């Protein structure tokens, strides 16, 4: 299938898409960095809470661990709001450079940690970078790539995030605590260097009335080289279409006001975006990933919890690659429908297994070595086929162009708030009601998501980023 993708006439490897692919891949280096920080947390929390294994001079309590888990989302909320405001003020490129700074601070706090407060600050700073990436990177990629490959290249965001999480799982499980920051802090520095080779998006430059720079940027990302008359005419037509659509939006008013958010269409699409955030969070995939090692320890699997966590990291990548292959072929809606349906079934199945493990005397010894891992792997695989990566593709495509940056920031700020609640509540909820009830609660949100997506969410495959035609 991957070979067919490469050979396909709309494949991302066509020469005219080459620089778009490179730009999208380079900007997601910071997403890989953020994923490494997220993946570092699950195995390391398990060590920090174990007196015999903690690499620091203190042991982290359950309550402190839940705050460490949740603070990344408060940082995410800060990053959502901050970069949502900056995106149209200083531009996409300046925001991209700024993403690296709090992430560097994250690893410095980890390395020099002398008390729990250092780790709280580290997680908060890591969250700022994460929140910013969710706002900046999908919009940057959406504005520079061709609509026929936009879904696949935007999904690189999730692929690199999950690859980073796998790297974080592996490093945290096998490499000494103080060596990890020394190894990975070079990545954001490399990111800053590489990003100097790519220009600002033509859309933003046109908004700033820098038409000459916008045309040069458009030529760069289109890999345009002066050729025959037909090539010149095709390029001029594409650039004129982009310029006219941007100027048409700009001519309405240069200032986005609250009235732009209360039109019927804005409210409808904003409501869709918020509902997608609810589905993304409360189906539980991010909470499961944060507490993977603890869940496997609680359910007494025969495989070491950190080994299970690393396997789940591999499954994430497989799911995301599947989404990248399918998202521009079969559309966004069908992937989201399949993802929520499969998650609901697997969450319910995991809940049933946990019920027998927690509440009955049924002997589950023959299944402990593989069944919990299978359920968790299928849940994470299903989430990464649709709910995790495709949500952000649809969010960028569905919002009106005029309010896209600010509306996306609102949705992603709510995502951070919802995730904070989920991560903070998940451990005490599981402790009070049991893992089975927790899984069934997440399954009910998956069922709600399937219903909503099937009935209310339109397909956005191939939609122009500069025309409000949904």
mmCIF file of N, CA and C in Angstrom, residues 118-219:
data_model
loop_
_atom_site.group_PDB
_atom_site.id
_atom_site.type_symbol
_atom_site.label_atom_id
_atom_site.label_comp_id
_atom_site.label_asym_id
_atom_site.label_seq_id
_atom_site.Cartn_x
_atom_site.Cartn_y
_atom_site.Cartn_z
ATOM 1 N N UNK A 118 10.771 21.612 40.746
ATOM 2 C CA UNK A 118 11.504 21.642 39.474
ATOM 3 C C UNK A 118 10.759 20.822 38.411
ATOM 4 N N UNK A 119 10.243 19.669 38.811
ATOM 5 C CA UNK A 119 9.531 18.802 37.865
ATOM 6 C C UNK A 119 8.171 19.393 37.496
ATOM 7 N N UNK A 120 7.539 20.070 38.447
ATOM 8 C CA UNK A 120 6.290 20.776 38.123
ATOM 9 C C UNK A 120 6.551 21.830 37.042
ATOM 10 N N UNK A 121 7.601 22.626 37.239
ATOM 11 C CA UNK A 121 7.933 23.674 36.268
ATOM 12 C C UNK A 121 8.316 23.067 34.918
ATOM 13 N N UNK A 122 9.062 21.944 34.960
ATOM 14 C CA UNK A 122 9.457 21.282 33.713
ATOM 15 C C UNK A 122 8.235 20.866 32.915
ATOM 16 N N UNK A 123 7.282 20.237 33.567
ATOM 17 C CA UNK A 123 6.081 19.780 32.870
ATOM 18 C C UNK A 123 5.264 20.972 32.347
ATOM 19 N N UNK A 124 5.212 22.054 33.113
ATOM 20 C CA UNK A 124 4.483 23.245 32.664
ATOM 21 C C UNK A 124 5.134 23.832 31.417
ATOM 22 N N UNK A 125 6.471 23.951 31.412
ATOM 23 C CA UNK A 125 7.179 24.493 30.249
ATOM 24 C C UNK A 125 7.014 23.573 29.042
ATOM 25 N N UNK A 126 7.109 22.257 29.274
ATOM 26 C CA UNK A 126 6.877 21.320 28.173
ATOM 27 C C UNK A 126 5.480 21.469 27.595
ATOM 28 N N UNK A 127 4.513 21.746 28.459
ATOM 29 C CA UNK A 127 3.143 21.953 27.993
ATOM 30 C C UNK A 127 2.995 23.192 27.136
ATOM 31 N N UNK A 128 3.746 24.257 27.451
ATOM 32 C CA UNK A 128 3.688 25.483 26.631
ATOM 33 C C UNK A 128 4.105 25.164 25.198
ATOM 34 N N UNK A 129 5.210 24.433 25.046
ATOM 35 C CA UNK A 129 5.623 24.033 23.706
ATOM 36 C C UNK A 129 4.561 23.182 23.036
ATOM 37 N N UNK A 130 4.025 22.205 23.778
ATOM 38 C CA UNK A 130 2.993 21.337 23.203
ATOM 39 C C UNK A 130 1.761 22.101 22.775
ATOM 40 N N UNK A 131 1.279 23.001 23.647
ATOM 41 C CA UNK A 131 0.105 23.798 23.296
ATOM 42 C C UNK A 131 0.352 24.667 22.086
ATOM 43 N N UNK A 132 1.559 25.224 21.995
ATOM 44 C CA UNK A 132 1.898 26.045 20.834
ATOM 45 C C UNK A 132 1.958 25.251 19.547
ATOM 46 N N UNK A 133 2.498 24.030 19.611
ATOM 47 C CA UNK A 133 2.598 23.230 18.387
ATOM 48 C C UNK A 133 1.220 22.897 17.829
ATOM 49 N N UNK A 134 0.266 22.628 18.695
ATOM 50 C CA UNK A 134 -1.078 22.290 18.226
ATOM 51 C C UNK A 134 -1.748 23.464 17.518
ATOM 52 N N UNK A 135 -1.368 24.694 17.875
ATOM 53 C CA UNK A 135 -1.927 25.884 17.222
ATOM 54 C C UNK A 135 -1.166 26.217 15.944
ATOM 55 N N UNK A 136 0.163 26.258 16.047
ATOM 56 C CA UNK A 136 0.990 26.821 14.979
ATOM 57 C C UNK A 136 1.203 25.850 13.823
ATOM 58 N N UNK A 137 1.582 24.620 14.137
ATOM 59 C CA UNK A 137 2.062 23.721 13.086
ATOM 60 C C UNK A 137 0.973 23.297 12.107
ATOM 61 N N UNK A 138 -0.235 22.890 12.560
ATOM 62 C CA UNK A 138 -1.259 22.550 11.557
ATOM 63 C C UNK A 138 -1.603 23.714 10.631
ATOM 64 N N UNK A 139 -1.622 24.931 11.167
ATOM 65 C CA UNK A 139 -1.929 26.094 10.329
ATOM 66 C C UNK A 139 -0.786 26.369 9.362
ATOM 67 N N UNK A 140 0.457 26.294 9.838
ATOM 68 C CA UNK A 140 1.603 26.499 8.962
ATOM 69 C C UNK A 140 1.599 25.488 7.814
ATOM 70 N N UNK A 141 1.431 24.213 8.143
ATOM 71 C CA UNK A 141 1.421 23.185 7.102
ATOM 72 C C UNK A 141 0.230 23.382 6.169
ATOM 73 N N UNK A 142 -0.925 23.685 6.733
ATOM 74 C CA UNK A 142 -2.118 23.875 5.914
ATOM 75 C C UNK A 142 -1.982 24.996 4.905
ATOM 76 N N UNK A 143 -1.185 26.020 5.252
ATOM 77 C CA UNK A 143 -1.041 27.180 4.375
ATOM 78 C C UNK A 143 0.038 27.015 3.306
ATOM 79 N N UNK A 144 0.901 25.998 3.433
ATOM 80 C CA UNK A 144 1.979 25.881 2.450
ATOM 81 C C UNK A 144 1.817 24.680 1.521
ATOM 82 N N UNK A 145 0.906 23.751 1.827
ATOM 83 C CA UNK A 145 0.850 22.517 1.044
ATOM 84 C C UNK A 145 -0.373 22.499 0.135
ATOM 85 N N UNK A 146 -0.279 21.670 -0.880
ATOM 86 C CA UNK A 146 -1.374 21.482 -1.834
ATOM 87 C C UNK A 146 -2.526 20.732 -1.168
ATOM 88 N N UNK A 147 -3.783 21.099 -1.475
ATOM 89 C CA UNK A 147 -4.925 20.418 -0.845
ATOM 90 C C UNK A 147 -4.941 18.904 -1.042
ATOM 91 N N UNK A 148 -4.370 18.416 -2.145
ATOM 92 C CA UNK A 148 -4.416 16.971 -2.410
ATOM 93 C C UNK A 148 -3.538 16.163 -1.460
ATOM 94 N N UNK A 149 -2.575 16.819 -0.806
ATOM 95 C CA UNK A 149 -1.706 16.099 0.127
ATOM 96 C C UNK A 149 -1.762 16.699 1.527
ATOM 97 N N UNK A 150 -2.643 17.658 1.747
ATOM 98 C CA UNK A 150 -2.674 18.370 3.031
ATOM 99 C C UNK A 150 -2.968 17.436 4.203
ATOM 100 N N UNK A 151 -3.907 16.506 4.015
ATOM 101 C CA UNK A 151 -4.246 15.604 5.104
ATOM 102 C C UNK A 151 -3.070 14.756 5.535
ATOM 103 N N UNK A 152 -2.315 14.242 4.542
ATOM 104 C CA UNK A 152 -1.172 13.391 4.873
ATOM 105 C C UNK A 152 -0.053 14.175 5.544
ATOM 106 N N UNK A 153 0.251 15.359 5.029
ATOM 107 C CA UNK A 153 1.349 16.123 5.619
ATOM 108 C C UNK A 153 0.970 16.702 6.976
ATOM 109 N N UNK A 154 -0.286 17.070 7.169
ATOM 110 C CA UNK A 154 -0.709 17.523 8.491
ATOM 111 C C UNK A 154 -0.650 16.378 9.489
ATOM 112 N N UNK A 155 -0.907 15.159 9.025
ATOM 113 C CA UNK A 155 -0.828 13.988 9.908
ATOM 114 C C UNK A 155 0.603 13.666 10.318
ATOM 115 N N UNK A 156 1.605 14.228 9.617
ATOM 116 C CA UNK A 156 2.986 14.084 10.073
ATOM 117 C C UNK A 156 3.163 14.614 11.486
ATOM 118 N N UNK A 157 2.347 15.604 11.838
ATOM 119 C CA UNK A 157 2.362 16.177 13.185
ATOM 120 C C UNK A 157 2.196 15.070 14.224
ATOM 121 N N UNK A 158 1.189 14.221 14.021
ATOM 122 C CA UNK A 158 0.926 13.153 14.985
ATOM 123 C C UNK A 158 1.959 12.040 14.878
ATOM 124 N N UNK A 159 2.428 11.754 13.655
ATOM 125 C CA UNK A 159 3.438 10.709 13.487
ATOM 126 C C UNK A 159 4.715 11.061 14.240
ATOM 127 N N UNK A 160 5.183 12.291 14.108
ATOM 128 C CA UNK A 160 6.403 12.679 14.805
ATOM 129 C C UNK A 160 6.174 12.773 16.314
ATOM 130 N N UNK A 161 4.976 13.200 16.727
ATOM 131 C CA UNK A 161 4.657 13.228 18.148
ATOM 132 C C UNK A 161 4.741 11.820 18.732
ATOM 133 N N UNK A 162 4.126 10.861 18.049
ATOM 134 C CA UNK A 162 4.133 9.486 18.535
ATOM 135 C C UNK A 162 5.519 8.854 18.452
ATOM 136 N N UNK A 163 6.288 9.194 17.406
ATOM 137 C CA UNK A 163 7.658 8.700 17.316
ATOM 138 C C UNK A 163 8.489 9.245 18.471
ATOM 139 N N UNK A 164 8.272 10.513 18.807
ATOM 140 C CA UNK A 164 8.957 11.101 19.950
ATOM 141 C C UNK A 164 8.562 10.439 21.253
ATOM 142 N N UNK A 165 7.273 10.109 21.389
ATOM 143 C CA UNK A 165 6.828 9.418 22.604
ATOM 144 C C UNK A 165 7.489 8.051 22.731
ATOM 145 N N UNK A 166 7.614 7.336 21.612
ATOM 146 C CA UNK A 166 8.305 6.045 21.645
ATOM 147 C C UNK A 166 9.760 6.230 22.064
ATOM 148 N N UNK A 167 10.407 7.258 21.516
ATOM 149 C CA UNK A 167 11.791 7.546 21.921
ATOM 150 C C UNK A 167 11.858 7.868 23.412
ATOM 151 N N UNK A 168 10.876 8.640 23.900
ATOM 152 C CA UNK A 168 10.827 8.978 25.324
ATOM 153 C C UNK A 168 10.604 7.752 26.194
ATOM 154 N N UNK A 169 9.662 6.869 25.780
ATOM 155 C CA UNK A 169 9.443 5.617 26.509
ATOM 156 C C UNK A 169 10.749 4.823 26.621
ATOM 157 N N UNK A 170 11.438 4.691 25.486
ATOM 158 C CA UNK A 170 12.644 3.861 25.424
ATOM 159 C C UNK A 170 13.773 4.464 26.254
ATOM 160 N N UNK A 171 14.007 5.772 26.092
ATOM 161 C CA UNK A 171 15.069 6.434 26.847
ATOM 162 C C UNK A 171 14.793 6.381 28.349
ATOM 163 N N UNK A 172 13.550 6.687 28.723
ATOM 164 C CA UNK A 172 13.196 6.739 30.142
ATOM 165 C C UNK A 172 13.298 5.374 30.804
ATOM 166 N N UNK A 173 13.044 4.321 30.032
ATOM 167 C CA UNK A 173 13.087 2.964 30.577
ATOM 168 C C UNK A 173 14.509 2.416 30.678
ATOM 169 N N UNK A 174 15.431 2.918 29.833
ATOM 170 C CA UNK A 174 16.732 2.254 29.706
ATOM 171 C C UNK A 174 17.954 3.136 29.943
ATOM 172 N N UNK A 175 17.781 4.463 29.917
ATOM 173 C CA UNK A 175 18.927 5.369 30.014
ATOM 174 C C UNK A 175 18.889 6.074 31.373
ATOM 175 N N UNK A 176 20.037 6.258 32.034
ATOM 176 C CA UNK A 176 20.059 6.958 33.320
ATOM 177 C C UNK A 176 19.429 8.340 33.244
ATOM 178 N N UNK A 177 18.784 8.721 34.340
ATOM 179 C CA UNK A 177 17.981 9.947 34.417
ATOM 180 C C UNK A 177 18.735 11.172 33.898
ATOM 181 N N UNK A 178 19.954 11.405 34.380
ATOM 182 C CA UNK A 178 20.656 12.650 34.058
ATOM 183 C C UNK A 178 21.321 12.624 32.681
ATOM 184 N N UNK A 179 21.382 11.475 32.050
ATOM 185 C CA UNK A 179 21.943 11.398 30.700
ATOM 186 C C UNK A 179 20.918 11.828 29.653
ATOM 187 N N UNK A 180 19.637 11.563 29.907
ATOM 188 C CA UNK A 180 18.577 11.834 28.919
ATOM 189 C C UNK A 180 18.550 13.304 28.496
ATOM 190 N N UNK A 181 18.511 14.276 29.423
ATOM 191 C CA UNK A 181 18.499 15.684 28.978
ATOM 192 C C UNK A 181 19.717 16.058 28.151
ATOM 193 N N UNK A 182 20.868 15.525 28.497
ATOM 194 C CA UNK A 182 22.088 15.850 27.751
ATOM 195 C C UNK A 182 22.010 15.347 26.310
ATOM 196 N N UNK A 183 21.304 14.237 26.111
ATOM 197 C CA UNK A 183 21.185 13.658 24.771
ATOM 198 C C UNK A 183 20.181 14.427 23.921
ATOM 199 N N UNK A 184 19.011 14.742 24.491
ATOM 200 C CA UNK A 184 17.898 15.237 23.667
ATOM 201 C C UNK A 184 17.843 16.755 23.537
ATOM 202 N N UNK A 185 18.598 17.489 24.373
ATOM 203 C CA UNK A 185 18.503 18.950 24.302
ATOM 204 C C UNK A 185 19.093 19.497 23.004
ATOM 205 N N UNK A 186 19.873 18.685 22.298
ATOM 206 C CA UNK A 186 20.430 19.125 21.017
ATOM 207 C C UNK A 186 19.361 19.198 19.926
ATOM 208 N N UNK A 187 18.268 18.454 20.080
ATOM 209 C CA UNK A 187 17.238 18.415 19.033
ATOM 210 C C UNK A 187 16.560 19.765 18.815
ATOM 211 N N UNK A 188 16.104 20.467 19.859
ATOM 212 C CA UNK A 188 15.514 21.794 19.591
ATOM 213 C C UNK A 188 16.503 22.786 19.002
ATOM 214 N N UNK A 189 17.793 22.643 19.320
ATOM 215 C CA UNK A 189 18.806 23.519 18.713
ATOM 216 C C UNK A 189 18.950 23.212 17.228
ATOM 217 N N UNK A 190 18.932 21.927 16.865
ATOM 218 C CA UNK A 190 18.958 21.535 15.454
ATOM 219 C C UNK A 190 17.722 22.053 14.733
ATOM 220 N N UNK A 191 16.585 21.981 15.384
ATOM 221 C CA UNK A 191 15.319 22.482 14.828
ATOM 222 C C UNK A 191 15.431 23.964 14.459
ATOM 223 N N UNK A 192 15.987 24.767 15.372
ATOM 224 C CA UNK A 192 16.137 26.202 15.113
ATOM 225 C C UNK A 192 17.010 26.457 13.891
ATOM 226 N N UNK A 193 18.043 25.676 13.744
ATOM 227 C CA UNK A 193 18.946 25.849 12.605
ATOM 228 C C UNK A 193 18.250 25.492 11.292
ATOM 229 N N UNK A 194 17.577 24.367 11.250
ATOM 230 C CA UNK A 194 16.931 23.909 10.018
ATOM 231 C C UNK A 194 15.833 24.863 9.576
ATOM 232 N N UNK A 195 15.095 25.412 10.525
ATOM 233 C CA UNK A 195 13.951 26.259 10.172
ATOM 234 C C UNK A 195 14.358 27.554 9.472
ATOM 235 N N UNK A 196 15.619 27.946 9.572
ATOM 236 C CA UNK A 196 16.055 29.172 8.889
ATOM 237 C C UNK A 196 16.029 29.030 7.372
ATOM 238 N N UNK A 197 15.926 27.806 6.855
ATOM 239 C CA UNK A 197 15.947 27.582 5.405
ATOM 240 C C UNK A 197 14.569 27.738 4.764
ATOM 241 N N UNK A 198 13.508 27.868 5.567
ATOM 242 C CA UNK A 198 12.150 27.901 5.011
ATOM 243 C C UNK A 198 11.501 29.253 5.276
ATOM 244 N N UNK A 199 10.874 29.853 4.251
ATOM 245 C CA UNK A 199 10.294 31.197 4.400
ATOM 246 C C UNK A 199 8.925 31.180 5.085
ATOM 247 N N UNK A 200 8.452 32.392 5.406
ATOM 248 C CA UNK A 200 7.106 32.591 5.946
ATOM 249 C C UNK A 200 6.076 32.119 4.930
ATOM 250 N N UNK A 201 4.873 31.778 5.399
ATOM 251 C CA UNK A 201 3.843 31.296 4.475
ATOM 252 C C UNK A 201 3.358 32.429 3.574
ATOM 253 N N UNK A 202 3.036 32.147 2.312
ATOM 254 C CA UNK A 202 2.534 33.203 1.414
ATOM 255 C C UNK A 202 1.221 33.805 1.898
ATOM 256 N N UNK A 203 0.393 33.010 2.553
ATOM 257 C CA UNK A 203 -0.889 33.526 3.051
ATOM 258 C C UNK A 203 -0.674 34.646 4.060
ATOM 259 N N UNK A 204 0.197 34.426 5.050
ATOM 260 C CA UNK A 204 0.454 35.461 6.053
ATOM 261 C C UNK A 204 1.088 36.695 5.425
ATOM 262 N N UNK A 205 2.012 36.496 4.483
ATOM 263 C CA UNK A 205 2.663 37.634 3.834
ATOM 264 C C UNK A 205 1.666 38.469 3.040
ATOM 265 N N UNK A 206 0.696 37.812 2.424
ATOM 266 C CA UNK A 206 -0.347 38.553 1.709
ATOM 267 C C UNK A 206 -1.218 39.343 2.679
ATOM 268 N N UNK A 207 -1.503 38.758 3.843
ATOM 269 C CA UNK A 207 -2.255 39.493 4.861
ATOM 270 C C UNK A 207 -1.495 40.740 5.299
ATOM 271 N N UNK A 208 -0.163 40.654 5.302
ATOM 272 C CA UNK A 208 0.665 41.803 5.687
ATOM 273 C C UNK A 208 0.994 42.707 4.493
ATOM 274 N N UNK A 209 0.357 42.454 3.355
ATOM 275 C CA UNK A 209 0.511 43.256 2.150
ATOM 276 C C UNK A 209 1.951 43.250 1.634
ATOM 277 N N UNK A 210 2.629 42.145 1.801
ATOM 278 C CA UNK A 210 3.984 41.977 1.278
ATOM 279 C C UNK A 210 3.911 41.033 0.073
ATOM 280 N N UNK A 211 3.345 41.555 -1.012
ATOM 281 C CA UNK A 211 3.026 40.703 -2.156
ATOM 282 C C UNK A 211 4.280 40.142 -2.835
ATOM 283 N N UNK A 212 5.337 40.924 -2.917
ATOM 284 C CA UNK A 212 6.555 40.431 -3.566
ATOM 285 C C UNK A 212 7.145 39.253 -2.792
ATOM 286 N N UNK A 213 7.230 39.400 -1.463
ATOM 287 C CA UNK A 213 7.725 38.303 -0.634
ATOM 288 C C UNK A 213 6.781 37.104 -0.693
ATOM 289 N N UNK A 214 5.477 37.379 -0.749
ATOM 290 C CA UNK A 214 4.491 36.295 -0.817
ATOM 291 C C UNK A 214 4.663 35.491 -2.103
ATOM 292 N N UNK A 215 4.922 36.197 -3.208
ATOM 293 C CA UNK A 215 5.116 35.493 -4.478
ATOM 294 C C UNK A 215 6.382 34.639 -4.445
ATOM 295 N N UNK A 216 7.448 35.163 -3.840
ATOM 296 C CA UNK A 216 8.681 34.377 -3.716
ATOM 297 C C UNK A 216 8.457 33.146 -2.844
ATOM 298 N N UNK A 217 7.718 33.342 -1.760
ATOM 299 C CA UNK A 217 7.415 32.215 -0.872
ATOM 300 C C UNK A 217 6.566 31.174 -1.587
ATOM 301 N N UNK A 218 5.593 31.635 -2.348
ATOM 302 C CA UNK A 218 4.720 30.719 -3.092
ATOM 303 C C UNK A 218 5.526 29.931 -4.120
ATOM 304 N N UNK A 219 6.448 30.617 -4.802
ATOM 305 C CA UNK A 219 7.323 29.942 -5.763
ATOM 306 C C UNK A 219 8.180 28.883 -5.065
#
